[in-house]
Amino acid sequence: MKFKIVSDSSSDLLTLPQVPFASVPLHIIVGSREFIDDAAVDLELLEKTLSAHKGPSGTACPGVDDWLRAFGEAENVFCVTITSALSGSYNSAMSAKREYEEQFPDRFVHIIDSLSTGPEMALIIEKLQELILSGKEREDILREITAYTQRTHLFFSLETLRNLANNGRVSPAVAKLAGILGIRVVGQASPQGELQLLNKCRGEQCVLSNILKYLREMGYQGGKVLISHNANEKMASALADSIRENFHAPDVRFYPARALCSFYAEKGGLLIGLELG
């Protein structure tokens, strides 16, 4: 196997249609229960368990052995992880890279810290697939995917920040604002891969207007957009339609988030990954 793409499960991808791919699951821990973010995870049960649980909850990143199993026998591995600012997944993957390349000196692993999550990771993975299928050599793929990651971005809209606050990702004071009287927060992934809150909105129309405004300010011109949602298909569809109409974007897709992104986005949340330039 000449090329393989690997990511942790925060990319929301389980398979790719034309290139060997492996998803390495993160774990969601709710009290004494543990949910593994793989193909078998029960998302409905996870949501019910989180809603009923009053104590702390959290996540656990893949271990080195998990990554090594995912690398398999590939000669060239391109691996995409959730932002290192929010998870130890990147550091674990880097440890696996060193061990893998020591064991197999003729093989190559490149780890991409997405500085993001969810749909922005999926954009990077889809681009990797495109480059591999085009027949490019490893060095060309490395150069082009590095440039591509400078042209992707992530926005988000969240109804609640409870899980993020419980895990130290945002301050409790900020978290209290979300969910009060219909207030939602709109934010983005910062250049350092941290959560950056941009505005507070009351109502879905305000959220949609703000996201379109931020897209214009970022210089978005109709590139590919992926939108993941947690139990909010209606708003995801409305946002997709607005982007198509306002920017004449030909490739705008939306889909339900899997376990890890659902945990942090929480019910009603949207994650928006896009290509710039």
mmCIF file with all atom_site columns, C-alpha atoms in Angstrom, residues 141-261:
data_model
loop_
_atom_site.group_PDB
_atom_site.id
_atom_site.type_symbol
_atom_site.label_atom_id
_atom_site.label_alt_id
_atom_site.label_comp_id
_atom_site.label_asym_id
_atom_site.label_entity_id
_atom_site.label_seq_id
_atom_site.pdbx_PDB_ins_code
_atom_site.Cartn_x
_atom_site.Cartn_y
_atom_site.Cartn_z
_atom_site.occupancy
_atom_site.B_iso_or_equiv
_atom_site.pdbx_formal_charge
_atom_site.auth_seq_id
_atom_site.auth_comp_id
_atom_site.auth_asym_id
_atom_site.auth_atom_id
_atom_site.pdbx_PDB_model_num
ATOM 1   C CA . ILE A 1 141 ? 1.496   16.120 -1.858 1.00 0.00 ? 141 ILE A CA 1
ATOM 2   C CA . LEU A 1 142 ? 3.277   17.406 1.235  1.00 0.00 ? 142 LEU A CA 1
ATOM 3   C CA . ARG A 1 143 ? 3.909   20.796 -0.329 1.00 0.00 ? 143 ARG A CA 1
ATOM 4   C CA . GLU A 1 144 ? 0.396   21.196 -1.704 1.00 0.00 ? 144 GLU A CA 1
ATOM 5   C CA . ILE A 1 145 ? -1.453  20.043 1.407  1.00 0.00 ? 145 ILE A CA 1
ATOM 6   C CA . THR A 1 146 ? 0.637   22.398 3.557  1.00 0.00 ? 146 THR A CA 1
ATOM 7   C CA . ALA A 1 147 ? -0.416  25.283 1.311  1.00 0.00 ? 147 ALA A CA 1
ATOM 8   C CA . TYR A 1 148 ? -4.028  24.105 1.311  1.00 0.00 ? 148 TYR A CA 1
ATOM 9   C CA . THR A 1 149 ? -4.300  24.142 5.112  1.00 0.00 ? 149 THR A CA 1
ATOM 10  C CA . GLN A 1 150 ? -3.574  27.871 4.959  1.00 0.00 ? 150 GLN A CA 1
ATOM 11  C CA . ARG A 1 151 ? -6.732  28.308 2.861  1.00 0.00 ? 151 ARG A CA 1
ATOM 12  C CA . THR A 1 152 ? -9.250  26.513 5.083  1.00 0.00 ? 152 THR A CA 1
ATOM 13  C CA . HIS A 1 153 ? -11.129 27.848 8.078  1.00 0.00 ? 153 HIS A CA 1
ATOM 14  C CA . LEU A 1 154 ? -13.695 26.882 10.711 1.00 0.00 ? 154 LEU A CA 1
ATOM 15  C CA . PHE A 1 155 ? -16.627 28.827 12.097 1.00 0.00 ? 155 PHE A CA 1
ATOM 16  C CA . PHE A 1 156 ? -19.110 27.506 14.657 1.00 0.00 ? 156 PHE A CA 1
ATOM 17  C CA . SER A 1 157 ? -22.476 28.343 16.183 1.00 0.00 ? 157 SER A CA 1
ATOM 18  C CA . LEU A 1 158 ? -23.328 26.842 19.570 1.00 0.00 ? 158 LEU A CA 1
ATOM 19  C CA . GLU A 1 159 ? -26.464 26.922 21.720 1.00 0.00 ? 159 GLU A CA 1
ATOM 20  C CA . THR A 1 160 ? -24.655 25.787 24.853 1.00 0.00 ? 160 THR A CA 1
ATOM 21  C CA . LEU A 1 161 ? -21.050 25.697 26.041 1.00 0.00 ? 161 LEU A CA 1
ATOM 22  C CA . ARG A 1 162 ? -21.563 23.410 29.033 1.00 0.00 ? 162 ARG A CA 1
ATOM 23  C CA . ASN A 1 163 ? -19.258 20.595 27.931 1.00 0.00 ? 163 ASN A CA 1
ATOM 24  C CA . LEU A 1 164 ? -16.601 23.015 26.717 1.00 0.00 ? 164 LEU A CA 1
ATOM 25  C CA . ALA A 1 165 ? -16.690 24.831 30.051 1.00 0.00 ? 165 ALA A CA 1
ATOM 26  C CA . ASN A 1 166 ? -16.595 21.586 32.058 1.00 0.00 ? 166 ASN A CA 1
ATOM 27  C CA . ASN A 1 167 ? -13.441 20.611 30.179 1.00 0.00 ? 167 ASN A CA 1
ATOM 28  C CA . GLY A 1 168 ? -11.735 23.968 30.609 1.00 0.00 ? 168 GLY A CA 1
ATOM 29  C CA . ARG A 1 169 ? -12.090 25.017 26.948 1.00 0.00 ? 169 ARG A CA 1
ATOM 30  C CA . VAL A 1 170 ? -14.021 28.214 27.731 1.00 0.00 ? 170 VAL A CA 1
ATOM 31  C CA . SER A 1 171 ? -14.636 30.122 30.938 1.00 0.00 ? 171 SER A CA 1
ATOM 32  C CA . PRO A 1 172 ? -17.767 29.301 32.987 1.00 0.00 ? 172 PRO A CA 1
ATOM 33  C CA . ALA A 1 173 ? -18.771 32.973 32.822 1.00 0.00 ? 173 ALA A CA 1
ATOM 34  C CA . VAL A 1 174 ? -18.829 32.891 29.019 1.00 0.00 ? 174 VAL A CA 1
ATOM 35  C CA . ALA A 1 175 ? -20.630 29.552 29.053 1.00 0.00 ? 175 ALA A CA 1
ATOM 36  C CA . LYS A 1 176 ? -23.467 30.979 31.128 1.00 0.00 ? 176 LYS A CA 1
ATOM 37  C CA . LEU A 1 177 ? -24.357 33.374 28.317 1.00 0.00 ? 177 LEU A CA 1
ATOM 38  C CA . ALA A 1 178 ? -25.197 30.607 25.865 1.00 0.00 ? 178 ALA A CA 1
ATOM 39  C CA . GLY A 1 179 ? -28.652 29.138 26.116 1.00 0.00 ? 179 GLY A CA 1
ATOM 40  C CA . ILE A 1 180 ? -30.072 32.078 28.070 1.00 0.00 ? 180 ILE A CA 1
ATOM 41  C CA . LEU A 1 181 ? -33.123 33.591 26.366 1.00 0.00 ? 181 LEU A CA 1
ATOM 42  C CA . GLY A 1 182 ? -32.228 31.964 23.076 1.00 0.00 ? 182 GLY A CA 1
ATOM 43  C CA . ILE A 1 183 ? -28.697 33.356 22.936 1.00 0.00 ? 183 ILE A CA 1
ATOM 44  C CA . ARG A 1 184 ? -26.241 31.463 20.731 1.00 0.00 ? 184 ARG A CA 1
ATOM 45  C CA . VAL A 1 185 ? -22.540 32.146 20.325 1.00 0.00 ? 185 VAL A CA 1
ATOM 46  C CA . VAL A 1 186 ? -20.776 32.435 16.985 1.00 0.00 ? 186 VAL A CA 1
ATOM 47  C CA . GLY A 1 187 ? -17.036 31.875 16.850 1.00 0.00 ? 187 GLY A CA 1
ATOM 48  C CA . GLN A 1 188 ? -14.091 30.532 14.900 1.00 0.00 ? 188 GLN A CA 1
ATOM 49  C CA . ALA A 1 189 ? -10.930 28.504 15.253 1.00 0.00 ? 189 ALA A CA 1
ATOM 50  C CA . SER A 1 190 ? -8.086  30.929 15.970 1.00 0.00 ? 190 SER A CA 1
ATOM 51  C CA . PRO A 1 191 ? -4.732  30.688 14.135 1.00 0.00 ? 191 PRO A CA 1
ATOM 52  C CA . GLN A 1 192 ? -3.453  28.864 17.221 1.00 0.00 ? 192 GLN A CA 1
ATOM 53  C CA . GLY A 1 193 ? -6.283  26.327 17.057 1.00 0.00 ? 193 GLY A CA 1
ATOM 54  C CA . GLU A 1 194 ? -8.156  27.698 20.060 1.00 0.00 ? 194 GLU A CA 1
ATOM 55  C CA . LEU A 1 195 ? -11.832 28.629 20.332 1.00 0.00 ? 195 LEU A CA 1
ATOM 56  C CA . GLN A 1 196 ? -12.357 32.310 19.588 1.00 0.00 ? 196 GLN A CA 1
ATOM 57  C CA . LEU A 1 197 ? -15.822 33.695 20.335 1.00 0.00 ? 197 LEU A CA 1
ATOM 58  C CA . LEU A 1 198 ? -16.877 36.431 17.917 1.00 0.00 ? 198 LEU A CA 1
ATOM 59  C CA . ASN A 1 199 ? -20.445 37.392 18.772 1.00 0.00 ? 199 ASN A CA 1
ATOM 60  C CA . LYS A 1 200 ? -23.593 36.570 20.700 1.00 0.00 ? 200 LYS A CA 1
ATOM 61  C CA . CYS A 1 201 ? -26.822 36.188 18.746 1.00 0.00 ? 201 CYS A CA 1
ATOM 62  C CA . ARG A 1 202 ? -30.459 35.853 19.703 1.00 0.00 ? 202 ARG A CA 1
ATOM 63  C CA . GLY A 1 203 ? -32.281 33.676 17.193 1.00 0.00 ? 203 GLY A CA 1
ATOM 64  C CA . GLU A 1 204 ? -31.282 31.669 14.150 1.00 0.00 ? 204 GLU A CA 1
ATOM 65  C CA . GLN A 1 205 ? -31.618 34.505 11.665 1.00 0.00 ? 205 GLN A CA 1
ATOM 66  C CA . CYS A 1 206 ? -29.059 36.539 13.583 1.00 0.00 ? 206 CYS A CA 1
ATOM 67  C CA . VAL A 1 207 ? -26.689 33.564 13.509 1.00 0.00 ? 207 VAL A CA 1
ATOM 68  C CA . LEU A 1 208 ? -27.085 33.088 9.762  1.00 0.00 ? 208 LEU A CA 1
ATOM 69  C CA . SER A 1 209 ? -26.554 36.800 9.076  1.00 0.00 ? 209 SER A CA 1
ATOM 70  C CA . ASN A 1 210 ? -23.439 36.886 11.229 1.00 0.00 ? 210 ASN A CA 1
ATOM 71  C CA . ILE A 1 211 ? -21.896 33.840 9.593  1.00 0.00 ? 211 ILE A CA 1
ATOM 72  C CA . LEU A 1 212 ? -22.485 35.272 6.117  1.00 0.00 ? 212 LEU A CA 1
ATOM 73  C CA . LYS A 1 213 ? -20.904 38.531 7.283  1.00 0.00 ? 213 LYS A CA 1
ATOM 74  C CA . TYR A 1 214 ? -17.830 36.727 8.592  1.00 0.00 ? 214 TYR A CA 1
ATOM 75  C CA . LEU A 1 215 ? -17.513 34.754 5.362  1.00 0.00 ? 215 LEU A CA 1
ATOM 76  C CA . ARG A 1 216 ? -17.411 38.011 3.392  1.00 0.00 ? 216 ARG A CA 1
ATOM 77  C CA . GLU A 1 217 ? -14.868 39.509 5.786  1.00 0.00 ? 217 GLU A CA 1
ATOM 78  C CA . MET A 1 218 ? -12.647 36.428 5.425  1.00 0.00 ? 218 MET A CA 1
ATOM 79  C CA . GLY A 1 219 ? -12.709 36.822 1.635  1.00 0.00 ? 219 GLY A CA 1
ATOM 80  C CA . TYR A 1 220 ? -14.725 33.689 0.957  1.00 0.00 ? 220 TYR A CA 1
ATOM 81  C CA . GLN A 1 221 ? -15.481 33.417 -2.773 1.00 0.00 ? 221 GLN A CA 1
ATOM 82  C CA . GLY A 1 222 ? -17.492 30.238 -3.229 1.00 0.00 ? 222 GLY A CA 1
ATOM 83  C CA . GLY A 1 223 ? -15.103 27.434 -2.295 1.00 0.00 ? 223 GLY A CA 1
ATOM 84  C CA . LYS A 1 224 ? -16.160 24.071 -0.894 1.00 0.00 ? 224 LYS A CA 1
ATOM 85  C CA . VAL A 1 225 ? -18.115 24.206 2.382  1.00 0.00 ? 225 VAL A CA 1
ATOM 86  C CA . LEU A 1 226 ? -18.860 21.352 4.789  1.00 0.00 ? 226 LEU A CA 1
ATOM 87  C CA . ILE A 1 227 ? -21.340 21.861 7.642  1.00 0.00 ? 227 ILE A CA 1
ATOM 88  C CA . SER A 1 228 ? -21.761 19.369 10.479 1.00 0.00 ? 228 SER A CA 1
ATOM 89  C CA . HIS A 1 229 ? -24.579 19.671 12.991 1.00 0.00 ? 229 HIS A CA 1
ATOM 90  C CA . ASN A 1 230 ? -25.841 18.126 16.197 1.00 0.00 ? 230 ASN A CA 1
ATOM 91  C CA . ALA A 1 231 ? -29.601 17.560 15.815 1.00 0.00 ? 231 ALA A CA 1
ATOM 92  C CA . ASN A 1 232 ? -30.052 20.772 13.824 1.00 0.00 ? 232 ASN A CA 1
ATOM 93  C CA . GLU A 1 233 ? -30.537 19.736 10.209 1.00 0.00 ? 233 GLU A CA 1
ATOM 94  C CA . LYS A 1 234 ? -33.025 22.550 9.596  1.00 0.00 ? 234 LYS A CA 1
ATOM 95  C CA . MET A 1 235 ? -30.540 25.296 10.431 1.00 0.00 ? 235 MET A CA 1
ATOM 96  C CA . ALA A 1 236 ? -27.682 23.501 8.644  1.00 0.00 ? 236 ALA A CA 1
ATOM 97  C CA . SER A 1 237 ? -29.824 23.296 5.515  1.00 0.00 ? 237 SER A CA 1
ATOM 98  C CA . ALA A 1 238 ? -30.821 26.969 5.781  1.00 0.00 ? 238 ALA A CA 1
ATOM 99  C CA . LEU A 1 239 ? -27.175 27.994 6.124  1.00 0.00 ? 239 LEU A CA 1
ATOM 100 C CA . ALA A 1 240 ? -26.181 25.828 3.155  1.00 0.00 ? 240 ALA A CA 1
ATOM 101 C CA . ASP A 1 241 ? -28.906 27.427 1.026  1.00 0.00 ? 241 ASP A CA 1
ATOM 102 C CA . SER A 1 242 ? -27.820 30.930 2.075  1.00 0.00 ? 242 SER A CA 1
ATOM 103 C CA . ILE A 1 243 ? -24.184 30.251 1.177  1.00 0.00 ? 243 ILE A CA 1
ATOM 104 C CA . ARG A 1 244 ? -25.156 28.829 -2.214 1.00 0.00 ? 244 ARG A CA 1
ATOM 105 C CA . GLU A 1 245 ? -27.399 31.822 -2.933 1.00 0.00 ? 245 GLU A CA 1
ATOM 106 C CA . ASN A 1 246 ? -25.088 34.573 -1.692 1.00 0.00 ? 246 ASN A CA 1
ATOM 107 C CA . PHE A 1 247 ? -21.773 33.220 -2.971 1.00 0.00 ? 247 PHE A CA 1
ATOM 108 C CA . HIS A 1 248 ? -22.819 30.996 -5.902 1.00 0.00 ? 248 HIS A CA 1
ATOM 109 C CA . ALA A 1 249 ? -20.983 28.139 -4.190 1.00 0.00 ? 249 ALA A CA 1
ATOM 110 C CA . PRO A 1 250 ? -21.333 24.859 -6.135 1.00 0.00 ? 250 PRO A CA 1
ATOM 111 C CA . ASP A 1 251 ? -20.238 22.443 -3.391 1.00 0.00 ? 251 ASP A CA 1
ATOM 112 C CA . VAL A 1 252 ? -21.938 22.998 -0.024 1.00 0.00 ? 252 VAL A CA 1
ATOM 113 C CA . ARG A 1 253 ? -22.794 19.892 2.017  1.00 0.00 ? 253 ARG A CA 1
ATOM 114 C CA . PHE A 1 254 ? -24.175 19.250 5.487  1.00 0.00 ? 254 PHE A CA 1
ATOM 115 C CA . TYR A 1 255 ? -24.366 16.119 7.629  1.00 0.00 ? 255 TYR A CA 1
ATOM 116 C CA . PRO A 1 256 ? -24.792 14.997 11.253 1.00 0.00 ? 256 PRO A CA 1
ATOM 117 C CA . ALA A 1 257 ? -21.719 15.162 13.479 1.00 0.00 ? 257 ALA A CA 1
ATOM 118 C CA . ARG A 1 258 ? -20.447 11.986 15.075 1.00 0.00 ? 258 ARG A CA 1
ATOM 119 C CA . ALA A 1 259 ? -19.755 11.469 18.764 1.00 0.00 ? 259 ALA A CA 1
ATOM 120 C CA . LEU A 1 260 ? -16.721 13.642 19.524 1.00 0.00 ? 260 LEU A CA 1
ATOM 121 C CA . CYS A 1 261 ? -17.943 16.693 17.610 1.00 0.00 ? 261 CYS A CA 1
#
